[in-house]
CSV table of C-alpha atoms in Angstrom, one decimal:
chain,number,residue,atom,x,y,z
M,1423,UNK,CA,40.7,20.6,-6.7
M,1424,UNK,CA,38.8,17.9,-8.6
M,1425,UNK,CA,35.5,16.3,-7.4
M,1426,UNK,CA,36.5,12.8,-8.1
M,1427,UNK,CA,39.5,11.5,-6.5
M,1428,UNK,CA,42.1,9.0,-7.8
M,1429,UNK,CA,40.0,6.1,-6.7
M,1430,UNK,CA,37.1,7.1,-8.7
M,1431,UNK,CA,34.7,7.6,-5.9
M,1432,UNK,CA,32.9,11.1,-5.3
M,1433,UNK,CA,33.8,11.4,-1.5
M,1434,UNK,CA,30.9,12.0,0.9
M,1435,UNK,CA,28.3,11.8,-2.1
M,1436,UNK,CA,28.9,8.1,-2.6
M,1437,UNK,CA,30.5,5.9,-5.1
M,1438,UNK,CA,30.6,6.3,-8.9
M,1439,UNK,CA,28.4,3.9,-10.5
M,1440,UNK,CA,28.8,2.4,-14.0
M,1441,UNK,CA,25.1,2.7,-14.8
M,1442,UNK,CA,25.5,6.6,-14.9
M,1443,UNK,CA,27.5,6.5,-18.1
M,1444,UNK,CA,24.9,4.2,-19.9
M,1445,UNK,CA,23.0,5.5,-22.8
M,1446,UNK,CA,19.3,4.8,-22.8
M,1447,UNK,CA,18.2,4.0,-26.2
M,1448,UNK,CA,14.9,5.9,-27.5
M,1449,UNK,CA,11.6,4.0,-27.0
M,1450,UNK,CA,8.2,4.5,-27.9
M,1451,UNK,CA,5.0,4.0,-25.8
M,1452,UNK,CA,1.7,2.4,-27.1
M,1453,UNK,CA,-0.5,5.2,-25.9
M,1454,UNK,CA,0.1,8.8,-25.0
M,1455,UNK,CA,1.8,8.9,-21.4
M,1456,UNK,CA,0.1,11.9,-20.1
M,1457,UNK,CA,-3.3,12.3,-18.7
M,1458,UNK,CA,-6.1,11.7,-21.3
M,1459,UNK,CA,-8.7,13.5,-22.7
M,1460,UNK,CA,-12.2,12.0,-23.7
M,1461,UNK,CA,-10.9,11.5,-27.3
M,1462,UNK,CA,-7.3,10.4,-26.5
M,1463,UNK,CA,-9.0,7.7,-24.4
M,1464,UNK,CA,-11.2,6.4,-27.2
M,1465,UNK,CA,-8.1,6.6,-29.6
M,1466,UNK,CA,-6.0,4.7,-27.0
M,1467,UNK,CA,-8.5,2.0,-26.6
M,1468,UNK,CA,-8.3,1.2,-30.4
M,1469,UNK,CA,-4.5,1.5,-30.3
M,1470,UNK,CA,-4.3,-1.0,-27.4
M,1471,UNK,CA,-7.0,-3.4,-29.3
M,1472,UNK,CA,-4.7,-3.3,-32.7
M,1473,UNK,CA,-1.5,-3.7,-30.4
M,1474,UNK,CA,-2.5,-6.9,-28.7
M,1475,UNK,CA,-5.6,-8.1,-30.7
M,1476,UNK,CA,-5.3,-11.7,-29.4
M,1477,UNK,CA,-6.0,-11.1,-25.9
M,1478,UNK,CA,-8.7,-8.4,-26.5
M,1479,UNK,CA,-10.5,-10.1,-29.4
M,1480,UNK,CA,-9.8,-13.6,-29.6
M,1481,UNK,CA,-9.7,-14.5,-25.9
M,1482,UNK,CA,-13.4,-13.3,-25.2
M,1483,UNK,CA,-14.5,-15.2,-28.3
M,1484,UNK,CA,-12.9,-18.4,-27.1
M,1485,UNK,CA,-14.2,-17.9,-23.7
M,1486,UNK,CA,-18.0,-17.4,-25.0
M,1487,UNK,CA,-17.6,-20.3,-27.4
M,1488,UNK,CA,-16.4,-22.5,-24.5
M,1489,UNK,CA,-19.6,-21.2,-22.3
M,1490,UNK,CA,-22.1,-21.9,-25.1
M,1491,UNK,CA,-20.5,-25.4,-25.5
M,1492,UNK,CA,-21.0,-25.9,-21.9
M,1493,UNK,CA,-24.4,-24.9,-21.6
M,1494,UNK,CA,-25.4,-26.9,-24.6
M,1495,UNK,CA,-23.7,-29.9,-22.9
M,1496,UNK,CA,-25.7,-29.2,-19.6
M,1497,UNK,CA,-28.8,-28.6,-21.4
M,1498,UNK,CA,-28.5,-32.0,-23.2
M,1499,UNK,CA,-27.6,-33.8,-20.2
M,1500,UNK,CA,-30.5,-32.3,-17.9
M,1501,UNK,CA,-33.0,-32.7,-20.8
M,1502,UNK,CA,-34.1,-28.8,-20.6
M,1503,UNK,CA,-35.4,-27.3,-23.5
M,1504,UNK,CA,-34.8,-23.6,-24.5
M,1505,UNK,CA,-38.3,-22.8,-23.2
M,1506,UNK,CA,-39.4,-22.3,-19.8
M,1507,UNK,CA,-41.0,-25.7,-18.3
M,1508,UNK,CA,-43.4,-24.9,-15.4
M,1509,UNK,CA,-43.8,-28.5,-14.7
M,1510,UNK,CA,-40.0,-29.2,-14.2
M,1511,UNK,CA,-39.6,-26.1,-11.8
M,1512,UNK,CA,-37.0,-27.7,-9.7
M,1513,UNK,CA,-34.9,-29.1,-12.5
M,1514,UNK,CA,-35.1,-25.6,-14.4
M,1515,UNK,CA,-34.1,-23.9,-11.1
M,1516,UNK,CA,-30.8,-26.1,-11.0
M,1517,UNK,CA,-30.3,-25.6,-14.7
M,1518,UNK,CA,-30.7,-21.7,-14.1
M,1519,UNK,CA,-28.1,-21.9,-11.5
M,1520,UNK,CA,-25.7,-23.5,-13.2
M,1521,UNK,CA,-26.1,-21.4,-16.3
M,1522,UNK,CA,-25.6,-18.5,-13.9
M,1523,UNK,CA,-22.4,-20.1,-12.5
M,1524,UNK,CA,-20.9,-20.4,-15.9
M,1525,UNK,CA,-21.7,-17.2,-17.0
M,1526,UNK,CA,-20.2,-15.8,-13.9
M,1527,UNK,CA,-16.9,-17.8,-14.3
M,1528,UNK,CA,-16.6,-16.7,-18.0
M,1529,UNK,CA,-17.2,-13.1,-17.3
M,1530,UNK,CA,-15.0,-12.9,-14.1
M,1531,UNK,CA,-12.2,-14.5,-16.7
M,1532,UNK,CA,-13.0,-11.8,-19.2
M,1533,UNK,CA,-12.8,-9.1,-16.5
M,1534,UNK,CA,-9.6,-10.2,-14.7
M,1535,UNK,CA,-7.8,-11.0,-18.2
M,1536,UNK,CA,-9.1,-7.6,-19.6
M,1537,UNK,CA,-7.6,-5.5,-16.7
M,1538,UNK,CA,-4.3,-7.4,-16.6
M,1539,UNK,CA,-4.0,-7.3,-20.4
M,1540,UNK,CA,-4.7,-3.7,-20.4
M,1541,UNK,CA,-1.9,-2.8,-18.1
M,1542,UNK,CA,0.5,-5.0,-19.9
M,1543,UNK,CA,-0.2,-3.4,-23.3
M,1544,UNK,CA,0.1,0.1,-21.8
M,1545,UNK,CA,3.7,-1.1,-20.8
M,1546,UNK,CA,4.3,-2.5,-24.4
M,1547,UNK,CA,4.0,-6.1,-23.7
M,1548,UNK,CA,2.9,-8.4,-26.8
M,1549,UNK,CA,0.6,-11.1,-25.4
M,1550,UNK,CA,-0.2,-14.5,-26.9
M,1551,UNK,CA,-3.3,-16.7,-26.0
M,1552,UNK,CA,-1.4,-18.7,-23.6
M,1553,UNK,CA,0.0,-15.6,-21.6
M,1554,UNK,CA,-3.6,-14.2,-21.6
M,1555,UNK,CA,-5.1,-17.5,-20.1
M,1556,UNK,CA,-2.1,-17.3,-17.4
M,1557,UNK,CA,-3.2,-13.7,-16.6
M,1558,UNK,CA,-6.7,-14.7,-16.2
M,1559,UNK,CA,-5.9,-17.8,-14.0
M,1560,UNK,CA,-3.8,-16.1,-11.6
M,1561,UNK,CA,-5.2,-15.6,-8.0
M,1562,UNK,CA,-8.6,-16.1,-9.8
M,1563,UNK,CA,-10.2,-17.8,-6.7
M,1564,UNK,CA,-9.3,-14.6,-4.5
M,1565,UNK,CA,-10.4,-12.4,-7.0
M,1566,UNK,CA,-13.8,-14.2,-7.4
M,1567,UNK,CA,-14.6,-13.9,-3.9
M,1568,UNK,CA,-13.9,-10.2,-3.8
M,1569,UNK,CA,-15.9,-9.7,-7.0
M,1570,UNK,CA,-18.8,-11.8,-5.5
M,1571,UNK,CA,-18.7,-9.6,-2.2
M,1572,UNK,CA,-18.8,-6.5,-4.4
M,1573,UNK,CA,-21.7,-7.9,-5.9
M,1574,UNK,CA,-23.4,-8.5,-2.8
M,1575,UNK,CA,-22.7,-5.0,-1.5
M,1576,UNK,CA,-23.7,-3.7,-4.7
M,1577,UNK,CA,-27.2,-5.5,-4.2
M,1578,UNK,CA,-27.6,-4.2,-0.9
M,1579,UNK,CA,-26.9,-0.7,-1.8
M,1580,UNK,CA,-29.0,-0.8,-4.9
M,1581,UNK,CA,-32.0,-2.4,-3.1
M,1582,UNK,CA,-31.6,0.5,-0.5
M,1583,UNK,CA,-31.3,3.2,-3.0
M,1584,UNK,CA,-34.4,1.7,-5.1
M,1585,UNK,CA,-36.5,1.5,-1.7
M,1586,UNK,CA,-35.7,5.2,-0.9
M,1587,UNK,CA,-36.7,6.2,-4.6
M,1588,UNK,CA,-39.9,4.5,-4.5
M,1589,UNK,CA,-40.7,5.7,-1.4
M,1590,UNK,CA,-39.8,9.3,-2.5
M,1591,UNK,CA,-42.1,9.0,-5.7
M,1592,UNK,CA,-44.9,7.7,-3.5
M,1593,UNK,CA,-44.9,10.5,-1.4
M,1594,UNK,CA,-44.7,13.0,-4.4
M,1595,UNK,CA,-47.5,11.2,-6.2
M,1596,UNK,CA,-49.6,11.4,-3.0
M,1597,UNK,CA,-48.9,15.3,-2.8
M,1598,UNK,CA,-49.6,15.8,-6.4
M,1599,UNK,CA,-53.2,13.9,-5.9
M,1600,UNK,CA,-53.9,16.2,-3.1
M,1601,UNK,CA,-53.1,19.4,-4.9
M,1602,UNK,CA,-55.5,21.1,-7.3
M,1603,UNK,CA,-52.9,21.5,-10.4
M,1604,UNK,CA,-50.8,18.9,-11.5
M,1605,UNK,CA,-47.9,20.6,-12.9
M,1606,UNK,CA,-45.6,18.9,-15.3
M,1607,UNK,CA,-42.5,20.2,-13.7
M,1608,UNK,CA,-43.4,18.3,-10.7
M,1609,UNK,CA,-42.5,15.1,-12.6
M,1610,UNK,CA,-39.7,16.5,-14.8
M,1611,UNK,CA,-37.6,18.1,-11.9
M,1612,UNK,CA,-37.6,14.9,-9.9
M,1613,UNK,CA,-36.8,12.6,-12.5
M,1614,UNK,CA,-33.9,14.9,-13.8
M,1615,UNK,CA,-32.7,15.1,-10.2
M,1616,UNK,CA,-32.8,11.3,-9.9
M,1617,UNK,CA,-31.0,10.9,-13.1
M,1618,UNK,CA,-28.3,13.3,-12.0
M,1619,UNK,CA,-27.8,11.6,-8.5
M,1620,UNK,CA,-27.4,8.4,-10.0
M,1621,UNK,CA,-24.9,9.4,-12.4
M,1622,UNK,CA,-22.9,11.2,-9.7
M,1623,UNK,CA,-23.0,8.1,-7.7
M,1624,UNK,CA,-22.2,5.6,-10.6
M,1625,UNK,CA,-19.2,7.6,-12.0
M,1626,UNK,CA,-17.4,7.6,-8.6
M,1627,UNK,CA,-17.4,3.7,-8.6
M,1628,UNK,CA,-16.5,3.1,-12.1
M,1629,UNK,CA,-13.1,1.8,-11.6
M,1630,UNK,CA,-13.9,-0.4,-8.4
M,1631,UNK,CA,-13.3,-3.9,-10.5
M,1632,UNK,CA,-9.9,-2.7,-11.9
M,1633,UNK,CA,-8.7,-1.4,-8.9
M,1634,UNK,CA,-9.5,-4.7,-7.0
M,1635,UNK,CA,-7.8,-6.8,-9.6
M,1636,UNK,CA,-4.9,-4.7,-10.3
M,1637,UNK,CA,-4.0,-3.5,-6.7
M,1638,UNK,CA,-5.2,-6.6,-5.0
M,1639,UNK,CA,-7.7,-4.9,-2.6
M,1640,UNK,CA,-10.9,-6.1,-1.2
M,1641,UNK,CA,-14.3,-4.8,-1.9
M,1642,UNK,CA,-14.5,-2.0,0.6
M,1643,UNK,CA,-11.0,-1.1,-0.2
M,1644,UNK,CA,-11.8,-1.1,-4.0
M,1645,UNK,CA,-14.7,1.1,-3.4
M,1646,UNK,CA,-12.6,3.6,-1.4
M,1647,UNK,CA,-9.9,3.4,-3.9
M,1648,UNK,CA,-12.3,4.4,-6.9
M,1649,UNK,CA,-14.0,7.1,-4.9
M,1650,UNK,CA,-10.7,8.8,-4.3
M,1651,UNK,CA,-9.1,8.3,-7.9
M,1652,UNK,CA,-12.3,9.8,-9.6
M,1653,UNK,CA,-12.5,12.8,-7.5
M,1654,UNK,CA,-12.5,15.8,-9.6
M,1655,UNK,CA,-13.2,14.4,-12.6
M,1656,UNK,CA,-16.9,15.2,-13.3
M,1657,UNK,CA,-16.3,16.8,-16.5
M,1658,UNK,CA,-14.1,13.9,-18.1
M,1659,UNK,CA,-16.8,11.4,-17.2
M,1660,UNK,CA,-19.8,13.6,-18.5
M,1661,UNK,CA,-17.7,13.6,-21.9
M,1662,UNK,CA,-17.0,9.9,-21.6
M,1663,UNK,CA,-20.7,9.1,-20.9
M,1664,UNK,CA,-21.7,11.3,-23.9
M,1665,UNK,CA,-19.3,9.8,-26.3
M,1666,UNK,CA,-20.0,6.2,-25.2
M,1667,UNK,CA,-23.7,6.7,-25.4
M,1668,UNK,CA,-23.6,7.6,-29.3
M,1669,UNK,CA,-21.2,4.9,-29.8
M,1670,UNK,CA,-23.0,2.1,-28.2
M,1671,UNK,CA,-26.2,3.5,-30.1
M,1672,UNK,CA,-24.4,3.0,-33.5
M,1673,UNK,CA,-23.1,-0.4,-32.5
M,1674,UNK,CA,-26.5,-1.6,-31.0
M,1675,UNK,CA,-28.3,-0.7,-34.2
M,1676,UNK,CA,-25.8,-2.8,-36.2
M,1677,UNK,CA,-26.0,-5.7,-34.0
M,1678,UNK,CA,-29.8,-5.7,-33.7
M,1679,UNK,CA,-30.3,-5.5,-37.2
M,1680,UNK,CA,-27.7,-8.1,-37.9
M,1681,UNK,CA,-29.5,-10.4,-35.3
M,1682,UNK,CA,-32.9,-9.8,-37.0
M,1683,UNK,CA,-31.6,-10.8,-40.4
M,1684,UNK,CA,-30.2,-13.9,-39.1
M,1685,UNK,CA,-32.8,-15.0,-37.1
M,1686,UNK,CA,-35.1,-14.4,-40.0
M,1687,UNK,CA,-32.8,-16.6,-42.0
M,1688,UNK,CA,-32.7,-19.4,-39.3
M,1689,UNK,CA,-36.6,-19.1,-38.7
M,1690,UNK,CA,-37.1,-19.6,-42.5
M,1691,UNK,CA,-35.3,-22.8,-42.7
M,1692,UNK,CA,-36.5,-24.2,-39.5
M,1693,UNK,CA,-40.2,-24.9,-41.0
M,1694,UNK,CA,-39.9,-28.6,-39.8
M,1695,UNK,CA,-40.3,-27.8,-36.2
M,1696,UNK,CA,-36.5,-26.7,-35.1
M,1697,UNK,CA,-37.3,-22.9,-34.0
M,1698,UNK,CA,-35.6,-23.5,-30.8
M,1699,UNK,CA,-32.8,-24.8,-32.4
M,1700,UNK,CA,-32.4,-21.8,-34.8
M,1701,UNK,CA,-33.1,-19.5,-31.7
M,1702,UNK,CA,-30.1,-21.1,-29.9
M,1703,UNK,CA,-27.9,-20.8,-32.8
M,1704,UNK,CA,-29.1,-17.2,-33.4
M,1705,UNK,CA,-28.1,-16.5,-29.6
M,1706,UNK,CA,-24.7,-18.0,-30.2
M,1707,UNK,CA,-24.0,-15.9,-32.9
M,1708,UNK,CA,-25.1,-12.7,-31.3
M,1709,UNK,CA,-23.0,-13.7,-28.3
M,1710,UNK,CA,-19.8,-14.0,-30.6
M,1711,UNK,CA,-20.5,-10.8,-32.3
M,1712,UNK,CA,-21.1,-9.1,-29.1
M,1713,UNK,CA,-17.7,-10.4,-28.1
M,1714,UNK,CA,-16.1,-9.4,-31.3
M,1715,UNK,CA,-17.4,-5.9,-31.1
M,1716,UNK,CA,-18.4,-4.7,-27.8
M,1717,UNK,CA,-16.1,-6.6,-25.2
M,1718,UNK,CA,-12.8,-5.4,-26.6
M,1719,UNK,CA,-13.8,-2.0,-26.7
M,1720,UNK,CA,-15.9,-1.9,-23.4
M,1721,UNK,CA,-12.7,-3.5,-21.4
M,1722,UNK,CA,-10.2,-1.3,-23.1
M,1723,UNK,CA,-12.4,1.9,-22.2
M,1724,UNK,CA,-13.2,1.0,-18.6
M,1725,UNK,CA,-9.1,0.0,-17.9
M,1726,UNK,CA,-7.9,3.1,-19.6
M,1727,UNK,CA,-10.3,5.1,-17.3
M,1728,UNK,CA,-8.4,3.7,-14.3
M,1729,UNK,CA,-5.4,4.1,-15.8
M,1730,UNK,CA,-6.2,7.6,-16.8
M,1731,UNK,CA,-7.3,8.3,-13.2
M,1732,UNK,CA,-4.2,6.9,-11.8
M,1733,UNK,CA,-2.1,9.2,-14.3
M,1734,UNK,CA,-4.1,12.2,-13.3
M,1735,UNK,CA,-4.2,11.8,-9.5
M,1736,UNK,CA,-1.0,9.9,-8.7
M,1737,UNK,CA,1.4,10.6,-11.7
M,1738,UNK,CA,1.2,6.9,-13.0
M,1739,UNK,CA,2.5,8.2,-16.5
M,1740,UNK,CA,5.7,9.5,-14.5
M,1741,UNK,CA,6.2,6.3,-12.6
M,1742,UNK,CA,6.0,4.6,-16.1
M,1743,UNK,CA,8.6,6.8,-17.9
M,1744,UNK,CA,10.8,6.7,-14.8
M,1745,UNK,CA,11.1,3.1,-14.8
M,1746,UNK,CA,10.8,2.2,-18.5
M,1747,UNK,CA,13.9,3.9,-19.3
M,1748,UNK,CA,15.8,1.8,-16.9
M,1749,UNK,CA,14.2,-1.6,-17.9
M,1750,UNK,CA,14.5,-0.8,-21.7
M,1751,UNK,CA,17.8,-2.1,-22.0
M,1752,UNK,CA,17.3,-5.2,-19.9
M,1753,UNK,CA,17.3,-8.6,-21.4
M,1754,UNK,CA,13.8,-9.5,-22.6
M,1755,UNK,CA,12.7,-6.1,-23.3
M,1756,UNK,CA,10.8,-5.9,-26.7
M,1757,UNK,CA,12.2,-3.8,-29.7
M,1758,UNK,CA,10.8,-0.5,-29.8
M,1759,UNK,CA,8.6,-1.0,-26.5
M,1760,UNK,CA,9.6,-0.8,-22.8
M,1761,UNK,CA,9.1,-3.7,-20.4
M,1762,UNK,CA,8.2,-2.2,-17.0
M,1763,UNK,CA,6.7,-3.9,-13.7
M,1764,UNK,CA,5.4,-1.3,-11.5
M,1765,UNK,CA,6.5,-3.6,-8.6
M,1766,UNK,CA,10.1,-3.3,-9.7
M,1767,UNK,CA,9.9,0.5,-9.8
M,1768,UNK,CA,12.6,1.7,-7.4
M,1769,UNK,CA,16.0,3.6,-7.4
M,1770,UNK,CA,17.6,1.7,-10.0
M,1771,UNK,CA,21.0,3.5,-9.9
M,1772,UNK,CA,22.9,2.1,-6.6
M,1773,UNK,CA,19.5,0.5,-5.2
M,1774,UNK,CA,20.3,2.5,-2.0
M,1775,UNK,CA,19.7,5.8,-0.3
M,1776,UNK,CA,22.2,8.7,-0.6
M,1777,UNK,CA,20.5,11.3,0.8
M,1778,UNK,CA,21.8,14.3,2.7
M,1779,UNK,CA,22.2,12.6,5.9
M,1780,UNK,CA,22.7,9.2,4.6
M,1781,UNK,CA,25.6,7.0,4.6
M,1782,UNK,CA,26.5,5.4,1.3
M,1783,UNK,CA,24.7,2.2,0.7
M,1784,UNK,CA,21.9,2.7,3.5
M,1785,UNK,CA,19.1,1.3,2.0
M,1786,UNK,CA,15.5,1.8,3.4
M,1787,UNK,CA,12.8,0.1,1.3
M,1788,UNK,CA,9.9,0.7,3.7
M,1789,UNK,CA,10.2,4.3,3.2
M,1790,UNK,CA,9.4,4.3,-0.6
M,1791,UNK,CA,6.1,3.3,-1.9
M,1792,UNK,CA,7.0,2.3,-5.5
M,1793,UNK,CA,6.6,5.4,-7.3
M,1794,UNK,CA,8.4,8.9,-7.2
M,1795,UNK,CA,7.2,11.5,-4.9
M,1796,UNK,CA,5.9,14.8,-6.4
M,1797,UNK,CA,4.8,18.2,-5.2
M,1798,UNK,CA,1.2,18.2,-4.5
M,1799,UNK,CA,0.8,14.5,-3.7
M,1800,UNK,CA,-0.5,15.3,-0.1
M,1801,UNK,CA,-3.1,17.7,-1.7
M,1802,UNK,CA,-4.5,14.7,-3.7
M,1803,UNK,CA,-5.4,12.9,-0.6
């Protein structure tokens, strides 16, 4: 007896769905969709920048140009020079607060856009400049309040930590002065222990900002989320820290040499008394150079670390692959790249539950958290 009756249904196991017989066309991803090593993370960052150069490179440059223009306008309107004026302390304080506010908004735009652009690039979405601005503006007020809250929490934590460290070193030096011999190990061991402690705390909170922006979390929930995602990844972060230290050293040397040469040229040409103008122009050039070199790389790497932690801890790559195969043939998908929104991740075929004890069409969305369940998930909590 055939399992399929004359009406085309499959009896107690549900009804035949036309989607079952559709062939999914082959597609490729921008980065390897599996937990990444240190080298693969750096390579994937370059891949994302090459895939979406406009949001990663052009957008930060435009934002920094806007900041420079606004700060110059504020300087002209408030009559501030580029040197500190003690006599106009009140005006200088107001100018400083306005400059800090402008810088905060600019950095927030780059942060929010960078996180969302990275996730969109991983999904294979090409973004224009207008798309990037739209991503940066979305829920910007709510995100900014949460980032301010995170900043305040960080200041409190750092203040308490620094106070504890200063107290410990004062006690250590007092004990050393009372002793007969000042051993070198008495300084090396505490310094190394302090560095190790700072690193162990720092790496556990590396992905707080991406988690807040991506998952719509508050500051405390973002801290807890980062602590959970980075659990068991000490070796990966040690390798990333060493690699980034080497790369940043090389890039910093290049930028410093370029800035020194540029500032020297402006200084020679400013013999008539326009040294402050030369300094301002050099500062703008340095800001643009940093935006073109460091901001895209650091943005892609930080957000890729977040994606990698989700792939390692929560099978995010399996979620992506699960949804991308179904969404690849949908209208609007880019040729060769899948368009996948994690919020749409769901049981595509039938959109309902056909479990062992369920009735056909029984749909219970509250029981599914938007990603496939895999063995060992509870062990990762």
